[in-house]
Amino acid sequence: MDDVQEQAADGRPARSRPTGGADAPDAGTRVSADGPQATGAQATGALPTGPVTGGDGGAGDAWQTPPKMYRRRGGRALAGVAGGLADHLGVKVLWVRAAFAVLAGLGGLGLMSYGLLWAFVPQERRDTAREELTGRQRQQAYGLIALGVGLSVVGGVLSGVLTGWAGLPVAVVLVGVAVVWREADETQRRRWRKGAKSGVAGVVFGGGGVSATIRVLAGVVLVIAGIGMIMLRGSGLAQVQFAFVSVLATLIGVALLTVPFWLRLVRDLGDERRARIRTEERAEIAAHLHDSVLQTLALIQKRSDHPREVTRLARGQERQLRAWLYGPNGYGTPTRDSSGNRDGSGNRDGSGNRDGTAPADGAVGDTESAPATLAQAVAAACGEIEDTFAISVQQVVVGDVELDDGLTALVQAAREAIVNAAKHAGVDEVSVYAEVEPTSVTAFVRDRGSGFDPDAVPDDRHGLSDSIRGRMERGGGTCRVRTSPGEGTEIQLEMPRASGAGSTDTGSGGAGGDTGTAAAHDRHAAHASDRAAQGAAS
Amino acid sequence: MTTDDTGHTSTDGPAETGGDTELAGQQSPGPVTVFLVDDHALFRAGAKAELQSISDEIRVVGEAGSVGEAVAGITRMRPQVVLLDVHMPDGGGAEVLRRLRGELPDVVFLALSVSDAAEDVIAVIRAGARGYVTKTISSAELVKAIVRVSGGDAVFSPRLAGFVLDAFAERPGAEPISDPELDQLTPRERDVLRLLARGYAYKEIASELFISVKTVETHVSSVLRKTQLSNRYELSRWATDRRLV
């Protein structure tokens, strides 16, 4: 057990937290802040409480993104920046601290980067029981901080940026800022713990009591004193200039001191907005599910002894849910531009529920409108027939176009053909395919049912001749039937496009209608361009 | 070998030792080995029971409920065909394909989804699936589709055929074609796709166009290749705009 823990503490300090404390104080090389801790931690940290930084470090998780960087809240010397960075990079915190110290010697680079990380990296949120620093670790950390500050001052003096005593006031300002910022971290932490909302005073002092107030005030005094010293050294300016510069200096001082509070304000605002949006979304989804799915499920339970009815209800509900999820204004499709494929079922917005037992009339009512495009019209017709005859209509629409009189006739004819299939073919699935081509629109209604002998159709059956053929011919289109007993039936419909043909197809626009009609007889093998050529030849 | 450690129940006992790895990728005379990936346990259970009962051509050798489980399970079991759900947390079917396609070129993926949205279908096809069927497909049809993809064919449902036709449609004002070899369908391929979209079976298409079934299969495979490799704007847009629901 101890071996495992030691390995963990040495190898991956950030990812696994040792539980025992048997080998704590003498582990001089183990500077990791989550190293084995003195007696206090033993009781509480008896079990590893899960990953601290999000990744478990297991081999199976190797592909997971590295944990997001947070500043440590416990086991920190100053702001937890080095610890957080060590967690993030998976290295020992000592190295990070040393790196900051060395960088501080290079023109204050270390101080600068530390400050920036402090300001912009959020504090670790969870109240995980992180062990505090051992005395030795604390000594090392503070030693490195002092070393870093010293190095930056020396570096500044050597490079001539800081001359003479200028280093002192700058250092004083930095210390003041550090004190106030650290206090801000504490405030935030207390706020999380209490879950309390705080006012302006709360933001500054966070209910930390007298000592917190004193610390903040001391920091402010330090900053003011430092800035004042810099100002005084730069005296010899004229009065006006002096006043101007002092105002500027004050503003800089205030800005410096309040950085953490501004940042926190912005973050809290973002959090609150996200939470509100989430709540609203949840409410919308709940309302929709209640209006549609739950109602349908209730109906299905009531009618569980009518399989046909249950199928019908389930299909209707599926269609509505799809429209809601994937439809043009659907929940799951933020923006879908007009050139996108019109997935028939997805596009459906008129529900076509015909009788009162259909569920969720209310949910659909607001989108109920006359279909405006071919795809919508086909989808509406198919849905209606699915509901009425309890069959499944598989529809595919390629391309889309605004409805006009001819196309309305085409859709009605197709609808009639589907109804015929539903009534007479004895199948439970009908395929519908419609395609918008440059000069015409074609539609195919196919079933694999009983089929019939076209010559043997009695004269009193008007469905095919009137409703389908008549409609198509009045609109200038054609209708063809392929069927024979036992082979199923396919109704092929073609309607020339009234407008837009000239603009999409070069040259053949004028002859579009006739061309389409002539070519309809063997359109299976016809490609749009072939067809244009054929038309030109004939 | 037990599979409990990764949390999915894999096979019925006797089948387990049947040498799954030996079967990998080969056209063996035995049943087609199938691996189910779907984040709904209910659907997995139903599909498994139905597939096993309806036909002895299929043997379900494992299942997984998440992308991670799927990658681990498929790598170990080496099934011939993976039935892949499009919508799952952590990237869905496309993510599984992305991680496994290079590693296991012999495993064939057949996408299975309720979505029917063009972007999902196209995205998973472009990620490497050899076919797409919806979950409402009848079990008999599903078995046929599995057997067909395991033999190297593509499986285009009518809806997928419609999407592909739409994506390859010549539109006024569309982007110019950069690679005619990949960005355009031949008239014959278009005819085959149209008939597929109209609900024709391969045999019916063959007799309709006076070609052999083998030729139909060639055309469909060629369309699949173009769909996967073409850089046509419509296709890449669908692939990139994909949004998981």
PDB file of C-alpha atoms in Angstrom, chain B:
ATOM      1  CA  MET B   1     -11.466 -13.840 -21.721  1.00  0.00           C
ATOM      2  CA  THR B   2     -14.167 -12.035 -19.846  1.00  0.00           C
ATOM      3  CA  THR B   3     -15.501  -8.722 -20.783  1.00  0.00           C
ATOM      4  CA  ASP B   4     -16.920  -7.692 -17.462  1.00  0.00           C
ATOM      5  CA  ASP B   5     -14.048  -5.376 -16.801  1.00  0.00           C
ATOM      6  CA  THR B   6     -15.192  -2.923 -19.416  1.00  0.00           C
ATOM      7  CA  GLY B   7     -18.742  -3.125 -18.326  1.00  0.00           C
ATOM      8  CA  HIS B   8     -20.474  -4.665 -21.271  1.00  0.00           C
ATOM      9  CA  THR B   9     -21.880  -8.089 -21.449  1.00  0.00           C
ATOM     10  CA  SER B  10     -20.494  -9.451 -24.596  1.00  0.00           C
ATOM     11  CA  THR B  11     -21.717 -12.796 -25.734  1.00  0.00           C
ATOM     12  CA  ASP B  12     -23.540 -15.846 -24.785  1.00  0.00           C
ATOM     13  CA  GLY B  13     -21.111 -18.225 -23.247  1.00  0.00           C
ATOM     14  CA  PRO B  14     -20.535 -20.892 -25.878  1.00  0.00           C
ATOM     15  CA  ALA B  15     -20.085 -18.446 -28.706  1.00  0.00           C
ATOM     16  CA  GLU B  16     -17.435 -16.599 -26.818  1.00  0.00           C
ATOM     17  CA  THR B  17     -14.665 -19.081 -27.362  1.00  0.00           C
ATOM     18  CA  GLY B  18     -15.466 -19.504 -31.000  1.00  0.00           C
ATOM     19  CA  GLY B  19     -12.348 -17.733 -32.168  1.00  0.00           C
ATOM     20  CA  ASP B  20     -13.558 -14.238 -32.852  1.00  0.00           C
ATOM     21  CA  THR B  21     -10.215 -12.967 -33.911  1.00  0.00           C
ATOM     22  CA  GLU B  22      -9.784 -15.669 -36.482  1.00  0.00           C
ATOM     23  CA  LEU B  23     -13.002 -14.621 -38.121  1.00  0.00           C
ATOM     24  CA  ALA B  24     -11.929 -11.062 -38.418  1.00  0.00           C
ATOM     25  CA  GLY B  25     -12.484  -9.552 -41.780  1.00  0.00           C
ATOM     26  CA  GLN B  26     -12.627 -12.834 -43.623  1.00  0.00           C
ATOM     27  CA  GLN B  27     -15.465 -14.101 -45.670  1.00  0.00           C
ATOM     28  CA  SER B  28     -15.969 -17.158 -43.612  1.00  0.00           C
ATOM     29  CA  PRO B  29     -18.795 -19.531 -44.311  1.00  0.00           C
ATOM     30  CA  GLY B  30     -20.007 -19.182 -40.727  1.00  0.00           C
ATOM     31  CA  PRO B  31     -22.386 -16.553 -39.467  1.00  0.00           C
ATOM     32  CA  VAL B  32     -21.466 -12.903 -39.804  1.00  0.00           C
ATOM     33  CA  THR B  33     -20.105 -11.598 -36.526  1.00  0.00           C
ATOM     34  CA  VAL B  34     -21.765  -8.394 -35.467  1.00  0.00           C
ATOM     35  CA  PHE B  35     -20.956  -5.864 -32.777  1.00  0.00           C
ATOM     36  CA  LEU B  36     -23.693  -3.516 -31.546  1.00  0.00           C
ATOM     37  CA  VAL B  37     -22.915   0.057 -30.559  1.00  0.00           C
ATOM     38  CA  ASP B  38     -25.794   2.072 -29.152  1.00  0.00           C
ATOM     39  CA  ASP B  39     -26.136   4.139 -26.044  1.00  0.00           C
ATOM     40  CA  HIS B  40     -29.638   2.816 -25.390  1.00  0.00           C
ATOM     41  CA  ALA B  41     -29.357  -0.493 -23.592  1.00  0.00           C
ATOM     42  CA  LEU B  42     -32.985  -1.218 -24.402  1.00  0.00           C
ATOM     43  CA  PHE B  43     -32.374  -0.923 -28.106  1.00  0.00           C
ATOM     44  CA  ARG B  44     -29.249  -3.069 -27.908  1.00  0.00           C
ATOM     45  CA  ALA B  45     -31.096  -5.795 -26.073  1.00  0.00           C
ATOM     46  CA  GLY B  46     -33.983  -5.727 -28.538  1.00  0.00           C
ATOM     47  CA  ALA B  47     -31.805  -5.683 -31.615  1.00  0.00           C
ATOM     48  CA  LYS B  48     -29.616  -8.469 -30.299  1.00  0.00           C
ATOM     49  CA  ALA B  49     -32.517 -10.738 -29.446  1.00  0.00           C
ATOM     50  CA  GLU B  50     -34.179 -10.126 -32.759  1.00  0.00           C
ATOM     51  CA  LEU B  51     -31.067 -10.504 -34.881  1.00  0.00           C
ATOM     52  CA  GLN B  52     -30.149 -13.783 -33.221  1.00  0.00           C
ATOM     53  CA  SER B  53     -33.610 -15.220 -33.406  1.00  0.00           C
ATOM     54  CA  ILE B  54     -34.485 -14.247 -36.932  1.00  0.00           C
ATOM     55  CA  SER B  55     -31.533 -15.708 -38.719  1.00  0.00           C
ATOM     56  CA  ASP B  56     -28.555 -17.925 -38.144  1.00  0.00           C
ATOM     57  CA  GLU B  57     -26.568 -15.831 -40.585  1.00  0.00           C
ATOM     58  CA  ILE B  58     -25.854 -13.372 -37.785  1.00  0.00           C
ATOM     59  CA  ARG B  59     -23.985 -13.809 -34.539  1.00  0.00           C
ATOM     60  CA  VAL B  60     -23.813 -10.899 -32.150  1.00  0.00           C
ATOM     61  CA  VAL B  61     -20.397 -11.070 -30.512  1.00  0.00           C
ATOM     62  CA  GLY B  62     -20.494  -7.973 -28.386  1.00  0.00           C
ATOM     63  CA  GLU B  63     -22.054  -4.668 -27.636  1.00  0.00           C
ATOM     64  CA  ALA B  64     -21.087  -1.316 -26.236  1.00  0.00           C
ATOM     65  CA  GLY B  65     -22.901   1.704 -24.917  1.00  0.00           C
ATOM     66  CA  SER B  66     -20.340   4.446 -25.355  1.00  0.00           C
ATOM     67  CA  VAL B  67     -17.610   5.560 -27.690  1.00  0.00           C
ATOM     68  CA  GLY B  68     -14.850   4.397 -25.352  1.00  0.00           C
ATOM     69  CA  GLU B  69     -16.396   0.998 -24.757  1.00  0.00           C
ATOM     70  CA  ALA B  70     -16.998   0.597 -28.456  1.00  0.00           C
ATOM     71  CA  VAL B  71     -13.410   1.321 -29.396  1.00  0.00           C
ATOM     72  CA  ALA B  72     -12.087  -1.090 -26.793  1.00  0.00           C
ATOM     73  CA  GLY B  73     -14.635  -3.797 -27.547  1.00  0.00           C
ATOM     74  CA  ILE B  74     -14.323  -3.662 -31.316  1.00  0.00           C
ATOM     75  CA  THR B  75     -10.556  -3.689 -31.124  1.00  0.00           C
ATOM     76  CA  ARG B  76     -10.682  -6.813 -29.020  1.00  0.00           C
ATOM     77  CA  MET B  77     -13.515  -8.724 -30.667  1.00  0.00           C
ATOM     78  CA  ARG B  78     -12.700  -7.865 -34.289  1.00  0.00           C
ATOM     79  CA  PRO B  79     -16.248  -8.366 -35.563  1.00  0.00           C
ATOM     80  CA  GLN B  80     -16.960  -8.419 -39.273  1.00  0.00           C
ATOM     81  CA  VAL B  81     -19.700  -5.825 -39.050  1.00  0.00           C
ATOM     82  CA  VAL B  82     -20.321  -3.073 -36.514  1.00  0.00           C
ATOM     83  CA  LEU B  83     -23.853  -1.731 -36.187  1.00  0.00           C
ATOM     84  CA  LEU B  84     -23.156   1.817 -35.209  1.00  0.00           C
ATOM     85  CA  ASP B  85     -25.532   4.311 -33.642  1.00  0.00           C
ATOM     86  CA  VAL B  86     -25.033   7.797 -35.011  1.00  0.00           C
ATOM     87  CA  HIS B  87     -26.070   9.683 -31.906  1.00  0.00           C
ATOM     88  CA  MET B  88     -24.084   9.040 -28.784  1.00  0.00           C
ATOM     89  CA  PRO B  89     -22.397  11.221 -26.216  1.00  0.00           C
ATOM     90  CA  ASP B  90     -18.737  12.049 -26.843  1.00  0.00           C
ATOM     91  CA  GLY B  91     -18.906  12.364 -30.587  1.00  0.00           C
ATOM     92  CA  GLY B  92     -21.218   9.573 -31.641  1.00  0.00           C
ATOM     93  CA  GLY B  93     -20.693   7.068 -34.395  1.00  0.00           C
ATOM     94  CA  ALA B  94     -18.475   9.372 -36.392  1.00  0.00           C
ATOM     95  CA  GLU B  95     -16.014   9.471 -33.498  1.00  0.00           C
ATOM     96  CA  VAL B  96     -15.887   5.685 -33.257  1.00  0.00           C
ATOM     97  CA  LEU B  97     -15.231   5.559 -36.987  1.00  0.00           C
ATOM     98  CA  ARG B  98     -12.540   8.169 -36.741  1.00  0.00           C
ATOM     99  CA  ARG B  99     -10.670   6.217 -34.090  1.00  0.00           C
ATOM    100  CA  LEU B 100     -10.996   2.801 -35.644  1.00  0.00           C
ATOM    101  CA  ARG B 101     -11.013   3.229 -39.401  1.00  0.00           C
ATOM    102  CA  GLY B 102      -7.272   3.430 -39.792  1.00  0.00           C
ATOM    103  CA  GLU B 103      -6.558   0.742 -37.279  1.00  0.00           C
ATOM    104  CA  LEU B 104      -9.088  -1.854 -38.385  1.00  0.00           C
ATOM    105  CA  PRO B 105      -9.639  -1.522 -42.115  1.00  0.00           C
ATOM    106  CA  ASP B 106     -11.265  -4.958 -42.251  1.00  0.00           C
ATOM    107  CA  VAL B 107     -14.130  -4.113 -39.948  1.00  0.00           C
ATOM    108  CA  VAL B 108     -17.191  -2.871 -41.819  1.00  0.00           C
ATOM    109  CA  PHE B 109     -19.430  -0.260 -40.248  1.00  0.00           C
ATOM    110  CA  LEU B 110     -23.147   0.025 -40.888  1.00  0.00           C
ATOM    111  CA  ALA B 111     -24.732   3.123 -39.405  1.00  0.00           C
ATOM    112  CA  LEU B 112     -28.087   2.808 -37.720  1.00  0.00           C
ATOM    113  CA  SER B 113     -30.029   5.783 -36.484  1.00  0.00           C
ATOM    114  CA  VAL B 114     -33.403   7.328 -35.877  1.00  0.00           C
ATOM    115  CA  SER B 115     -32.232  10.697 -37.027  1.00  0.00           C
ATOM    116  CA  ASP B 116     -32.839  10.800 -40.767  1.00  0.00           C
ATOM    117  CA  ALA B 117     -31.304  14.251 -40.865  1.00  0.00           C
ATOM    118  CA  ALA B 118     -29.100  14.735 -43.891  1.00  0.00           C
ATOM    119  CA  GLU B 119     -26.139  16.083 -41.978  1.00  0.00           C
ATOM    120  CA  ASP B 120     -25.986  13.070 -39.681  1.00  0.00           C
ATOM    121  CA  VAL B 121     -26.305  10.583 -42.472  1.00  0.00           C
ATOM    122  CA  ILE B 122     -23.730  12.234 -44.683  1.00  0.00           C
ATOM    123  CA  ALA B 123     -21.315  12.808 -41.826  1.00  0.00           C
ATOM    124  CA  VAL B 124     -21.233   9.186 -40.793  1.00  0.00           C
ATOM    125  CA  ILE B 125     -20.957   7.974 -44.388  1.00  0.00           C
ATOM    126  CA  ARG B 126     -18.074  10.324 -44.970  1.00  0.00           C
ATOM    127  CA  ALA B 127     -16.424   9.107 -41.804  1.00  0.00           C
ATOM    128  CA  GLY B 128     -16.267   5.662 -43.387  1.00  0.00           C
ATOM    129  CA  ALA B 129     -19.514   3.778 -42.823  1.00  0.00           C
ATOM    130  CA  ARG B 130     -20.470   1.516 -45.714  1.00  0.00           C
ATOM    131  CA  GLY B 131     -24.141   2.079 -45.333  1.00  0.00           C
ATOM    132  CA  TYR B 132     -26.925   3.727 -43.451  1.00  0.00           C
ATOM    133  CA  VAL B 133     -30.237   2.315 -42.356  1.00  0.00           C
ATOM    134  CA  THR B 134     -32.851   3.721 -40.020  1.00  0.00           C
ATOM    135  CA  LYS B 135     -33.901   2.004 -36.828  1.00  0.00           C
ATOM    136  CA  THR B 136     -37.394   1.489 -38.170  1.00  0.00           C
ATOM    137  CA  ILE B 137     -36.006  -1.000 -40.671  1.00  0.00           C
ATOM    138  CA  SER B 138     -37.535  -4.459 -40.367  1.00  0.00           C
ATOM    139  CA  SER B 139     -35.338  -7.113 -38.840  1.00  0.00           C
ATOM    140  CA  ALA B 140     -35.301  -9.163 -42.004  1.00  0.00           C
ATOM    141  CA  GLU B 141     -34.132  -6.141 -43.976  1.00  0.00           C
ATOM    142  CA  LEU B 142     -31.501  -5.416 -41.357  1.00  0.00           C
ATOM    143  CA  VAL B 143     -30.132  -8.930 -41.619  1.00  0.00           C
ATOM    144  CA  LYS B 144     -29.972  -8.571 -45.379  1.00  0.00           C
ATOM    145  CA  ALA B 145     -28.174  -5.266 -45.038  1.00  0.00           C
ATOM    146  CA  ILE B 146     -25.656  -6.714 -42.592  1.00  0.00           C
ATOM    147  CA  VAL B 147     -24.909  -9.665 -44.816  1.00  0.00           C
ATOM    148  CA  ARG B 148     -24.541  -7.373 -47.782  1.00  0.00           C
ATOM    149  CA  VAL B 149     -22.088  -4.946 -46.165  1.00  0.00           C
ATOM    150  CA  SER B 150     -20.089  -7.840 -44.768  1.00  0.00           C
ATOM    151  CA  GLY B 151     -19.619  -8.935 -48.354  1.00  0.00           C
ATOM    152  CA  GLY B 152     -18.179  -5.566 -49.220  1.00  0.00           C
ATOM    153  CA  ASP B 153     -21.247  -3.918 -50.723  1.00  0.00           C
ATOM    154  CA  ALA B 154     -22.668  -0.566 -49.825  1.00  0.00           C
ATOM    155  CA  VAL B 155     -26.135  -0.304 -48.368  1.00  0.00           C
ATOM    156  CA  PHE B 156     -28.133   2.716 -49.390  1.00  0.00           C
ATOM    157  CA  SER B 157     -31.549   3.155 -47.909  1.00  0.00           C
ATOM    158  CA  PRO B 158     -33.936   5.088 -50.167  1.00  0.00           C
ATOM    159  CA  ARG B 159     -33.491   8.097 -47.953  1.00  0.00           C
ATOM    160  CA  LEU B 160     -29.712   8.020 -48.157  1.00  0.00           C
ATOM    161  CA  ALA B 161     -29.986   7.691 -51.911  1.00  0.00           C
ATOM    162  CA  GLY B 162     -32.151  10.812 -51.890  1.00  0.00           C
ATOM    163  CA  PHE B 163     -29.640  12.737 -49.810  1.00  0.00           C
ATOM    164  CA  VAL B 164     -26.778  11.778 -52.056  1.00  0.00           C
ATOM    165  CA  LEU B 165     -28.742  12.712 -55.175  1.00  0.00           C
ATOM    166  CA  ASP B 166     -29.521  16.036 -53.608  1.00  0.00           C
ATOM    167  CA  ALA B 167     -25.932  16.659 -52.619  1.00  0.00           C
ATOM    168  CA  PHE B 168     -24.695  15.910 -56.122  1.00  0.00           C
ATOM    169  CA  ALA B 169     -27.468  17.822 -57.854  1.00  0.00           C
ATOM    170  CA  GLU B 170     -26.450  20.450 -60.382  1.00  0.00           C
ATOM    171  CA  ARG B 171     -27.717  23.686 -59.013  1.00  0.00           C
ATOM    172  CA  PRO B 172     -27.629  27.066 -60.621  1.00  0.00           C
ATOM    173  CA  GLY B 173     -25.057  29.148 -58.802  1.00  0.00           C
ATOM    174  CA  ALA B 174     -23.382  26.172 -57.201  1.00  0.00           C
ATOM    175  CA  GLU B 175     -19.661  26.092 -56.637  1.00  0.00           C
ATOM    176  CA  PRO B 176     -17.666  25.096 -59.687  1.00  0.00           C
ATOM    177  CA  ILE B 177     -16.667  21.470 -59.816  1.00  0.00           C
ATOM    178  CA  SER B 178     -13.045  21.102 -58.796  1.00  0.00           C
ATOM    179  CA  ASP B 179     -12.625  17.382 -59.363  1.00  0.00           C
ATOM    180  CA  PRO B 180     -14.973  15.976 -62.005  1.00  0.00           C
ATOM    181  CA  GLU B 181     -13.919  12.451 -61.190  1.00  0.00           C
ATOM    182  CA  LEU B 182     -15.171  12.722 -57.621  1.00  0.00           C
ATOM    183  CA  ASP B 183     -17.572  15.635 -57.656  1.00  0.00           C
ATOM    184  CA  GLN B 184     -20.002  14.393 -60.268  1.00  0.00           C
ATOM    185  CA  LEU B 185     -22.124  11.320 -60.638  1.00  0.00           C
ATOM    186  CA  THR B 186     -22.250   9.625 -63.993  1.00  0.00           C
ATOM    187  CA  PRO B 187     -25.701   9.443 -65.614  1.00  0.00           C
ATOM    188  CA  ARG B 188     -25.776   5.736 -64.912  1.00  0.00           C
ATOM    189  CA  GLU B 189     -24.981   6.196 -61.234  1.00  0.00           C
ATOM    190  CA  ARG B 190     -27.724   8.773 -61.071  1.00  0.00           C
ATOM    191  CA  ASP B 191     -30.186   6.336 -62.580  1.00  0.00           C
ATOM    192  CA  VAL B 192     -29.248   3.660 -60.099  1.00  0.00           C
ATOM    193  CA  LEU B 193     -29.602   6.098 -57.208  1.00  0.00           C
ATOM    194  CA  ARG B 194     -32.984   7.289 -58.441  1.00  0.00           C
ATOM    195  CA  LEU B 195     -34.284   3.756 -58.548  1.00  0.00           C
ATOM    196  CA  LEU B 196     -32.857   3.092 -55.106  1.00  0.00           C
ATOM    197  CA  ALA B 197     -34.650   6.178 -53.843  1.00  0.00           C
ATOM    198  CA  ARG B 198     -37.848   4.885 -55.405  1.00  0.00           C
ATOM    199  CA  GLY B 199     -37.568   1.776 -53.285  1.00  0.00           C
ATOM    200  CA  TYR B 200     -36.281  -0.677 -55.880  1.00  0.00           C
ATOM    201  CA  ALA B 201     -34.216  -3.659 -54.869  1.00  0.00           C
ATOM    202  CA  TYR B 202     -30.917  -4.319 -56.625  1.00  0.00           C
ATOM    203  CA  LYS B 203     -32.441  -7.096 -58.696  1.00  0.00           C
ATOM    204  CA  GLU B 204     -35.260  -4.831 -59.828  1.00  0.00           C
ATOM    205  CA  ILE B 205     -32.822  -2.075 -60.681  1.00  0.00           C
ATOM    206  CA  ALA B 206     -30.768  -4.501 -62.710  1.00  0.00           C
ATOM    207  CA  SER B 207     -33.698  -5.648 -64.787  1.00  0.00           C
ATOM    208  CA  GLU B 208     -34.989  -2.101 -65.129  1.00  0.00           C
ATOM    209  CA  LEU B 209     -31.700  -0.818 -66.514  1.00  0.00           C
ATOM    210  CA  PHE B 210     -30.799  -4.015 -68.382  1.00  0.00           C
ATOM    211  CA  ILE B 211     -27.602  -4.510 -66.437  1.00  0.00           C
ATOM    212  CA  SER B 212     -26.416  -7.210 -64.067  1.00  0.00           C
ATOM    213  CA  VAL B 213     -26.820  -7.069 -60.322  1.00  0.00           C
ATOM    214  CA  LYS B 214     -23.049  -7.029 -60.105  1.00  0.00           C
ATOM    215  CA  THR B 215     -22.977  -3.847 -62.169  1.00  0.00           C
ATOM    216  CA  VAL B 216     -25.569  -2.274 -59.905  1.00  0.00           C
ATOM    217  CA  GLU B 217     -23.356  -3.077 -56.943  1.00  0.00           C
ATOM    218  CA  THR B 218     -20.389  -1.540 -58.709  1.00  0.00           C
ATOM    219  CA  HIS B 219     -22.311   1.658 -59.348  1.00  0.00           C
ATOM    220  CA  VAL B 220     -23.476   1.879 -55.747  1.00  0.00           C
ATOM    221  CA  SER B 221     -19.960   1.301 -54.443  1.00  0.00           C
ATOM    222  CA  SER B 222     -18.686   3.977 -56.754  1.00  0.00           C
ATOM    223  CA  VAL B 223     -21.323   6.416 -55.486  1.00  0.00           C
ATOM    224  CA  LEU B 224     -20.308   5.566 -51.935  1.00  0.00           C
ATOM    225  CA  ARG B 225     -16.683   6.267 -52.749  1.00  0.00           C
ATOM    226  CA  LYS B 226     -17.561   9.619 -54.265  1.00  0.00           C
ATOM    227  CA  THR B 227     -19.731  10.506 -51.309  1.00  0.00           C
ATOM    228  CA  GLN B 228     -16.866   9.757 -48.974  1.00  0.00           C
ATOM    229  CA  LEU B 229     -14.079  11.403 -50.908  1.00  0.00           C
ATOM    230  CA  SER B 230     -15.647  14.266 -52.799  1.00  0.00           C
ATOM    231  CA  ASN B 231     -15.007  17.774 -51.636  1.00  0.00           C
ATOM    232  CA  ARG B 232     -18.255  19.115 -52.959  1.00  0.00           C
ATOM    233  CA  TYR B 233     -19.446  21.996 -50.895  1.00  0.00           C
ATOM    234  CA  GLU B 234     -22.768  20.375 -50.000  1.00  0.00           C
ATOM    235  CA  LEU B 235     -21.097  17.253 -48.679  1.00  0.00           C
ATOM    236  CA  SER B 236     -18.419  18.958 -46.662  1.00  0.00           C
ATOM    237  CA  ARG B 237     -20.938  21.377 -45.284  1.00  0.00           C
ATOM    238  CA  TRP B 238     -23.078  18.550 -44.042  1.00  0.00           C
ATOM    239  CA  ALA B 239     -20.092  16.860 -42.579  1.00  0.00           C
ATOM    240  CA  THR B 240     -18.868  19.890 -40.709  1.00  0.00           C
ATOM    241  CA  ASP B 241     -22.161  21.458 -39.671  1.00  0.00           C
ATOM    242  CA  ARG B 242     -23.223  18.286 -38.053  1.00  0.00           C
ATOM    243  CA  ARG B 243     -24.816  18.782 -34.726  1.00  0.00           C
ATOM    244  CA  LEU B 244     -25.439  16.042 -32.256  1.00  0.00           C
ATOM    245  CA  VAL B 245     -28.848  15.835 -30.742  1.00  0.00           C
TER     246      VAL B 245
END
